[in-house]
Each structure stands twice: as C-alpha cells, then as structure tokens.
mmCIF file with all atom_site columns, C-alpha atoms in Angstrom:
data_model
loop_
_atom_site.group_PDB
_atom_site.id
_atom_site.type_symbol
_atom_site.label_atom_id
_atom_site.label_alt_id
_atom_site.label_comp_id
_atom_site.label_asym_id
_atom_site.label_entity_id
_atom_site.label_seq_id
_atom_site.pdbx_PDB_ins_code
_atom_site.Cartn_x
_atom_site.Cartn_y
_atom_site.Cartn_z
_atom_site.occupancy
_atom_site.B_iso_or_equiv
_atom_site.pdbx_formal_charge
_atom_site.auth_seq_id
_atom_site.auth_comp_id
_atom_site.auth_asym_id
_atom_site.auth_atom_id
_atom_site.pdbx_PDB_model_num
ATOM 1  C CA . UNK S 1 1  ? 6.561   -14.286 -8.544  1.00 0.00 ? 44  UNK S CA 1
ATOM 2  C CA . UNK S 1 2  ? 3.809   -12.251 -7.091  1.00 0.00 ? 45  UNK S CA 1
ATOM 3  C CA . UNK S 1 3  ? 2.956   -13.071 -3.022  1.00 0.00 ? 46  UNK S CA 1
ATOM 4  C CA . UNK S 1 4  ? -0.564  -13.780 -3.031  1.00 0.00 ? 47  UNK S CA 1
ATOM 5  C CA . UNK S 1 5  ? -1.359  -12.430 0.297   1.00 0.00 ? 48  UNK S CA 1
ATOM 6  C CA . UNK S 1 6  ? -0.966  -8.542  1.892   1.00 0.00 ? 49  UNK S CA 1
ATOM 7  C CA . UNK S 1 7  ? -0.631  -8.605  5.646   1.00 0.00 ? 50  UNK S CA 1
ATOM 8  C CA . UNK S 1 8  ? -4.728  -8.207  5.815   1.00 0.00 ? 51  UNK S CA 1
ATOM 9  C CA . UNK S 1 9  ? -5.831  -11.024 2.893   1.00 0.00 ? 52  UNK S CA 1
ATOM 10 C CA . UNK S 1 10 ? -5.808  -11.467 -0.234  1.00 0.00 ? 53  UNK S CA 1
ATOM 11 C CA . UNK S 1 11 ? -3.550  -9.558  -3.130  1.00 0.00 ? 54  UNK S CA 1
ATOM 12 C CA . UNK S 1 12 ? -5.191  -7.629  -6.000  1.00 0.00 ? 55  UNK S CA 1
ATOM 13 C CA . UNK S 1 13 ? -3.017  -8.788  -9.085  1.00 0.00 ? 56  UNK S CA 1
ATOM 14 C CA . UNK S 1 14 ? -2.126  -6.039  -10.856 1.00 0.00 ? 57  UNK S CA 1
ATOM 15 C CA . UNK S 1 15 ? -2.133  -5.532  -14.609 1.00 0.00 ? 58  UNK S CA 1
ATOM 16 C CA . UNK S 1 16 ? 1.250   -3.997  -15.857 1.00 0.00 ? 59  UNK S CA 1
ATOM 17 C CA . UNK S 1 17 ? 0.991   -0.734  -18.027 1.00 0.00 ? 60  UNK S CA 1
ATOM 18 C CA . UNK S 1 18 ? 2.351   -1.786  -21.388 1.00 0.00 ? 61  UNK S CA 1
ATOM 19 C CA . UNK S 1 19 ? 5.116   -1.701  -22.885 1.00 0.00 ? 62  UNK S CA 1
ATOM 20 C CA . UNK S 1 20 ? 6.899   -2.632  -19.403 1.00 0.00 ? 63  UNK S CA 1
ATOM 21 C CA . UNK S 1 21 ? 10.090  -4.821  -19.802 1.00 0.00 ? 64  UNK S CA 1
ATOM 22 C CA . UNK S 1 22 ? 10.897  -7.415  -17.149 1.00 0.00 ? 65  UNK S CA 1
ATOM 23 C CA . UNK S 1 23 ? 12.974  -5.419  -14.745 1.00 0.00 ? 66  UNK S CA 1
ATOM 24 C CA . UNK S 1 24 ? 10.705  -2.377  -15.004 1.00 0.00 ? 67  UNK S CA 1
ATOM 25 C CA . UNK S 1 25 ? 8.009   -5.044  -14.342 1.00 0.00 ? 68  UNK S CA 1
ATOM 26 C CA . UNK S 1 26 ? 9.373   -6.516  -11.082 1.00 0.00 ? 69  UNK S CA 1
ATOM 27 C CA . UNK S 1 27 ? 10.009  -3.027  -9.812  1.00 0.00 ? 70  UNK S CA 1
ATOM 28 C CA . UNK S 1 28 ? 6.340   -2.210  -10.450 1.00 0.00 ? 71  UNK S CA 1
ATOM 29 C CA . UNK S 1 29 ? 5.366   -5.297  -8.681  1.00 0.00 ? 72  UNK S CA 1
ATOM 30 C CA . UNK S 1 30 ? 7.168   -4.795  -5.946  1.00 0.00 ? 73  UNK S CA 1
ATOM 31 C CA . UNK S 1 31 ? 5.825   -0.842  -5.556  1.00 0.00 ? 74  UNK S CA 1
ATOM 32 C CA . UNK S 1 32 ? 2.161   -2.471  -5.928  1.00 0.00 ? 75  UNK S CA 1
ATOM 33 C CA . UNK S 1 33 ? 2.799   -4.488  -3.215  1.00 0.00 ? 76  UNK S CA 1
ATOM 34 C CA . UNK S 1 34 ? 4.456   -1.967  -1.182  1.00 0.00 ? 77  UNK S CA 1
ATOM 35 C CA . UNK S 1 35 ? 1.525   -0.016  -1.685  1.00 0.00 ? 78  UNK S CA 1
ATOM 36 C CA . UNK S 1 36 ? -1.037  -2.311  -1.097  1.00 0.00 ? 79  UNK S CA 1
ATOM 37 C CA . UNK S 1 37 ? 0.614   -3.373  2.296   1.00 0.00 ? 80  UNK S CA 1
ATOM 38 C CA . UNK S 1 38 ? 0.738   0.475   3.423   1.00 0.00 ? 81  UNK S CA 1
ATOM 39 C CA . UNK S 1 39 ? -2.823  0.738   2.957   1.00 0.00 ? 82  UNK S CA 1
ATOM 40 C CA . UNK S 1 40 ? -3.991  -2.181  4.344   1.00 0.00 ? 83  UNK S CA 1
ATOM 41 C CA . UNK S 1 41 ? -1.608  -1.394  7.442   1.00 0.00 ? 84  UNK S CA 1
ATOM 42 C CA . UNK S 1 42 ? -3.849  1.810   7.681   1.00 0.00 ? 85  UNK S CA 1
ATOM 43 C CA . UNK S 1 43 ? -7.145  0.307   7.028   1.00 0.00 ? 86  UNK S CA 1
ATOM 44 C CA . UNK S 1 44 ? -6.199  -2.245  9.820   1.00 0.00 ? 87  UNK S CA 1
ATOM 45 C CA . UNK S 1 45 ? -5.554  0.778   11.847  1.00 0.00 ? 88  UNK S CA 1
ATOM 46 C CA . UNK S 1 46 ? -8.751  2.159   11.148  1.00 0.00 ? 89  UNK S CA 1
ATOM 47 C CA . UNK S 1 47 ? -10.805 -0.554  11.995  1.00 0.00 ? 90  UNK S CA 1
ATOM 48 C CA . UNK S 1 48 ? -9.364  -1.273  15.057  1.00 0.00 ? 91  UNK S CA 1
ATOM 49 C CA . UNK S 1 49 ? -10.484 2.308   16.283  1.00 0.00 ? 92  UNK S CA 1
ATOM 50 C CA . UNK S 1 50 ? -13.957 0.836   15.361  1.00 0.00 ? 93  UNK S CA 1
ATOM 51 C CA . UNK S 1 51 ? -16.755 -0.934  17.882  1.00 0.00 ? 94  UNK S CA 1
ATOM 52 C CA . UNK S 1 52 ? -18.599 -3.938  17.519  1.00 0.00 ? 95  UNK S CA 1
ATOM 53 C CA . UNK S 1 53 ? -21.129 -1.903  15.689  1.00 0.00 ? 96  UNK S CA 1
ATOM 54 C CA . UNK S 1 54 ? -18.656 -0.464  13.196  1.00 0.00 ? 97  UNK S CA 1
ATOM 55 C CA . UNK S 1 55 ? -18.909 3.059   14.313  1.00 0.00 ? 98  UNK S CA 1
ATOM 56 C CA . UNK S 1 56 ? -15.359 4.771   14.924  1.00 0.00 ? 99  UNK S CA 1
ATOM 57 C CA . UNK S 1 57 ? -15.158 5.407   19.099  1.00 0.00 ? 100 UNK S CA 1
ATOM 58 C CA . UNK S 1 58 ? -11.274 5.401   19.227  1.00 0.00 ? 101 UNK S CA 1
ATOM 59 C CA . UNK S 1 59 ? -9.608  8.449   19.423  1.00 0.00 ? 102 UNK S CA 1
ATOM 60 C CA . UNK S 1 60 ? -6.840  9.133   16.841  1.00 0.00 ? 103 UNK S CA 1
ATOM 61 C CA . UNK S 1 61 ? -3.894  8.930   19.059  1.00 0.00 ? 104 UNK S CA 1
ATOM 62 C CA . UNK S 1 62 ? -0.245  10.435  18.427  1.00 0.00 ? 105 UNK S CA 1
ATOM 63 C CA . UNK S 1 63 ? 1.302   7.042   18.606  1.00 0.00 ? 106 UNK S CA 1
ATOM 64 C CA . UNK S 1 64 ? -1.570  6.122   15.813  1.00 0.00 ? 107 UNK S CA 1
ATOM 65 C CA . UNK S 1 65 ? -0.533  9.291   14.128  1.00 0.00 ? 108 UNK S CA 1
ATOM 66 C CA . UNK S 1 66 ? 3.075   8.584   14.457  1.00 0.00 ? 109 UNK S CA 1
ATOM 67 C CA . UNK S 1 67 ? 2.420   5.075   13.223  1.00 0.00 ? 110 UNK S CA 1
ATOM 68 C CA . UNK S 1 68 ? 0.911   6.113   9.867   1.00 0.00 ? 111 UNK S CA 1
ATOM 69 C CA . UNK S 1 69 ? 3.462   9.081   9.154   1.00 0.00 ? 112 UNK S CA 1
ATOM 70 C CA . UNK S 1 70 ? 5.867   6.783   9.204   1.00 0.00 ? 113 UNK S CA 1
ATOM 71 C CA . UNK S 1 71 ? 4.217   4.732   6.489   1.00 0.00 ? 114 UNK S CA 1
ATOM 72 C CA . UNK S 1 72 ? 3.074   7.028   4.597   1.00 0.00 ? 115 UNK S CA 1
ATOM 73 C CA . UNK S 1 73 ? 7.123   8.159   4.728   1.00 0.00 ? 116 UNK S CA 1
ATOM 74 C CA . UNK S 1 74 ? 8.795   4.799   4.331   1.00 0.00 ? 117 UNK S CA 1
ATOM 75 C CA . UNK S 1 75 ? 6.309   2.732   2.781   1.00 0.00 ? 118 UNK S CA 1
ATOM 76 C CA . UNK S 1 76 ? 3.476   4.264   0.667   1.00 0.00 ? 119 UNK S CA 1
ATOM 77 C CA . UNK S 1 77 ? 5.081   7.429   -0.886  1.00 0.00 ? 120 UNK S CA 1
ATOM 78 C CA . UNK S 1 78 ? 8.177   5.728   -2.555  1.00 0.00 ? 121 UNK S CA 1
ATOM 79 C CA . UNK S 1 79 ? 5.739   2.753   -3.909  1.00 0.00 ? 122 UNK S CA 1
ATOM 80 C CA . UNK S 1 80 ? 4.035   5.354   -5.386  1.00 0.00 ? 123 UNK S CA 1
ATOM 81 C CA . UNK S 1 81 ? 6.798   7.560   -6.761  1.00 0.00 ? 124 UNK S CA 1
ATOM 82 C CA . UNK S 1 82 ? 7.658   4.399   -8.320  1.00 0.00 ? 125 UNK S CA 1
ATOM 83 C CA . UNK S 1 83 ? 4.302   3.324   -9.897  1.00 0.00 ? 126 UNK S CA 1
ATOM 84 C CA . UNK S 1 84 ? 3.757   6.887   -11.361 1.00 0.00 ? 127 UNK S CA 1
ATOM 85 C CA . UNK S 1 85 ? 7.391   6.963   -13.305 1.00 0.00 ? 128 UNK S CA 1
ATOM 86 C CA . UNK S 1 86 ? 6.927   3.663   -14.560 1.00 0.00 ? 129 UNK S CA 1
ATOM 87 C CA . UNK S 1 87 ? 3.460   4.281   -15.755 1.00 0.00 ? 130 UNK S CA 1
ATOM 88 C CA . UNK S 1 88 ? 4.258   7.889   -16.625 1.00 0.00 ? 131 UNK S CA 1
ATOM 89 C CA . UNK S 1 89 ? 7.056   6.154   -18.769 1.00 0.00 ? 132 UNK S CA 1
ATOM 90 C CA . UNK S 1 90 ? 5.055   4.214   -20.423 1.00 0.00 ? 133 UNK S CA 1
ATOM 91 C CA . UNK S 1 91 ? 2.396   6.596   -22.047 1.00 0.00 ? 134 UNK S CA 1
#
C-alpha cells in the first residue's frame, strides 16, 4: 500500500507504466516514493534559504551542499535508475 504522505505533504499517486506485474509494481512504487522524498528534502532545503518575502538570502553552504550530494547519491539517483528500467522495460 502506497504512504499517502512525503516528509513535506501530500503524495502524488503515481500511475504504473503498463504492462507492470506486481513485484515490478511495488519496486516502482517504492522508487516513486524514494524519489519524491529526495526532492521534497531539497525543495525543503531551498525554501528554508528563503525570507519572509520569498526571495533566496541564504547562502548555499557546504554543509547544505554536502546535505544534497548525499541525496542525490543515496536517495534520488537509485529511485531513478529504477523508474527508468522499469519503464524502459516496459515500452
């Protein structure tokens, strides 16, 4: 079963390339979700750099660089990986 929530709000539910069987289908859920977490991870980032006024005054740190490398390495790059084989696979 899908989580409805990412760590920011809501969850986009996906629709599943066809031809998907079940496992295929959980693994593609799970790489959505993956994904969806990295980037909201980053957005949160972002908009914590931003004012009241929604203009960007925060510096990009290296800890905030650090931070999304490591995302990007652990997180969003294997969820995608993922999602492009299986939908690759299906065409």
């Amino acid at each position: 079963m899908q989580d409805k929530h990412n760590i920011c709000g809501d969850r986009i539910d996906y629709k599943l390339p066809t031809g998907v069987d079940e496992s295929q289908a959980d693994r593609y859920r799970s790489a959505a979700q993956s994904a969806e977490d990295a980037l909201a991870i980053i957005a949160e980032i972002q908009d914590d750099r931003k004012n009241e006024s929604g203009e960007i005054c925060e510096p990009v740190t290296e800890t905030t660089i650090n931070t999304i490398r490591e995302i990007n390495h652990q997180y969003l790059m294997p969820a995608l990986s993922t999602l492009a084989v299986l939908e690759r696979d299906q065409k």
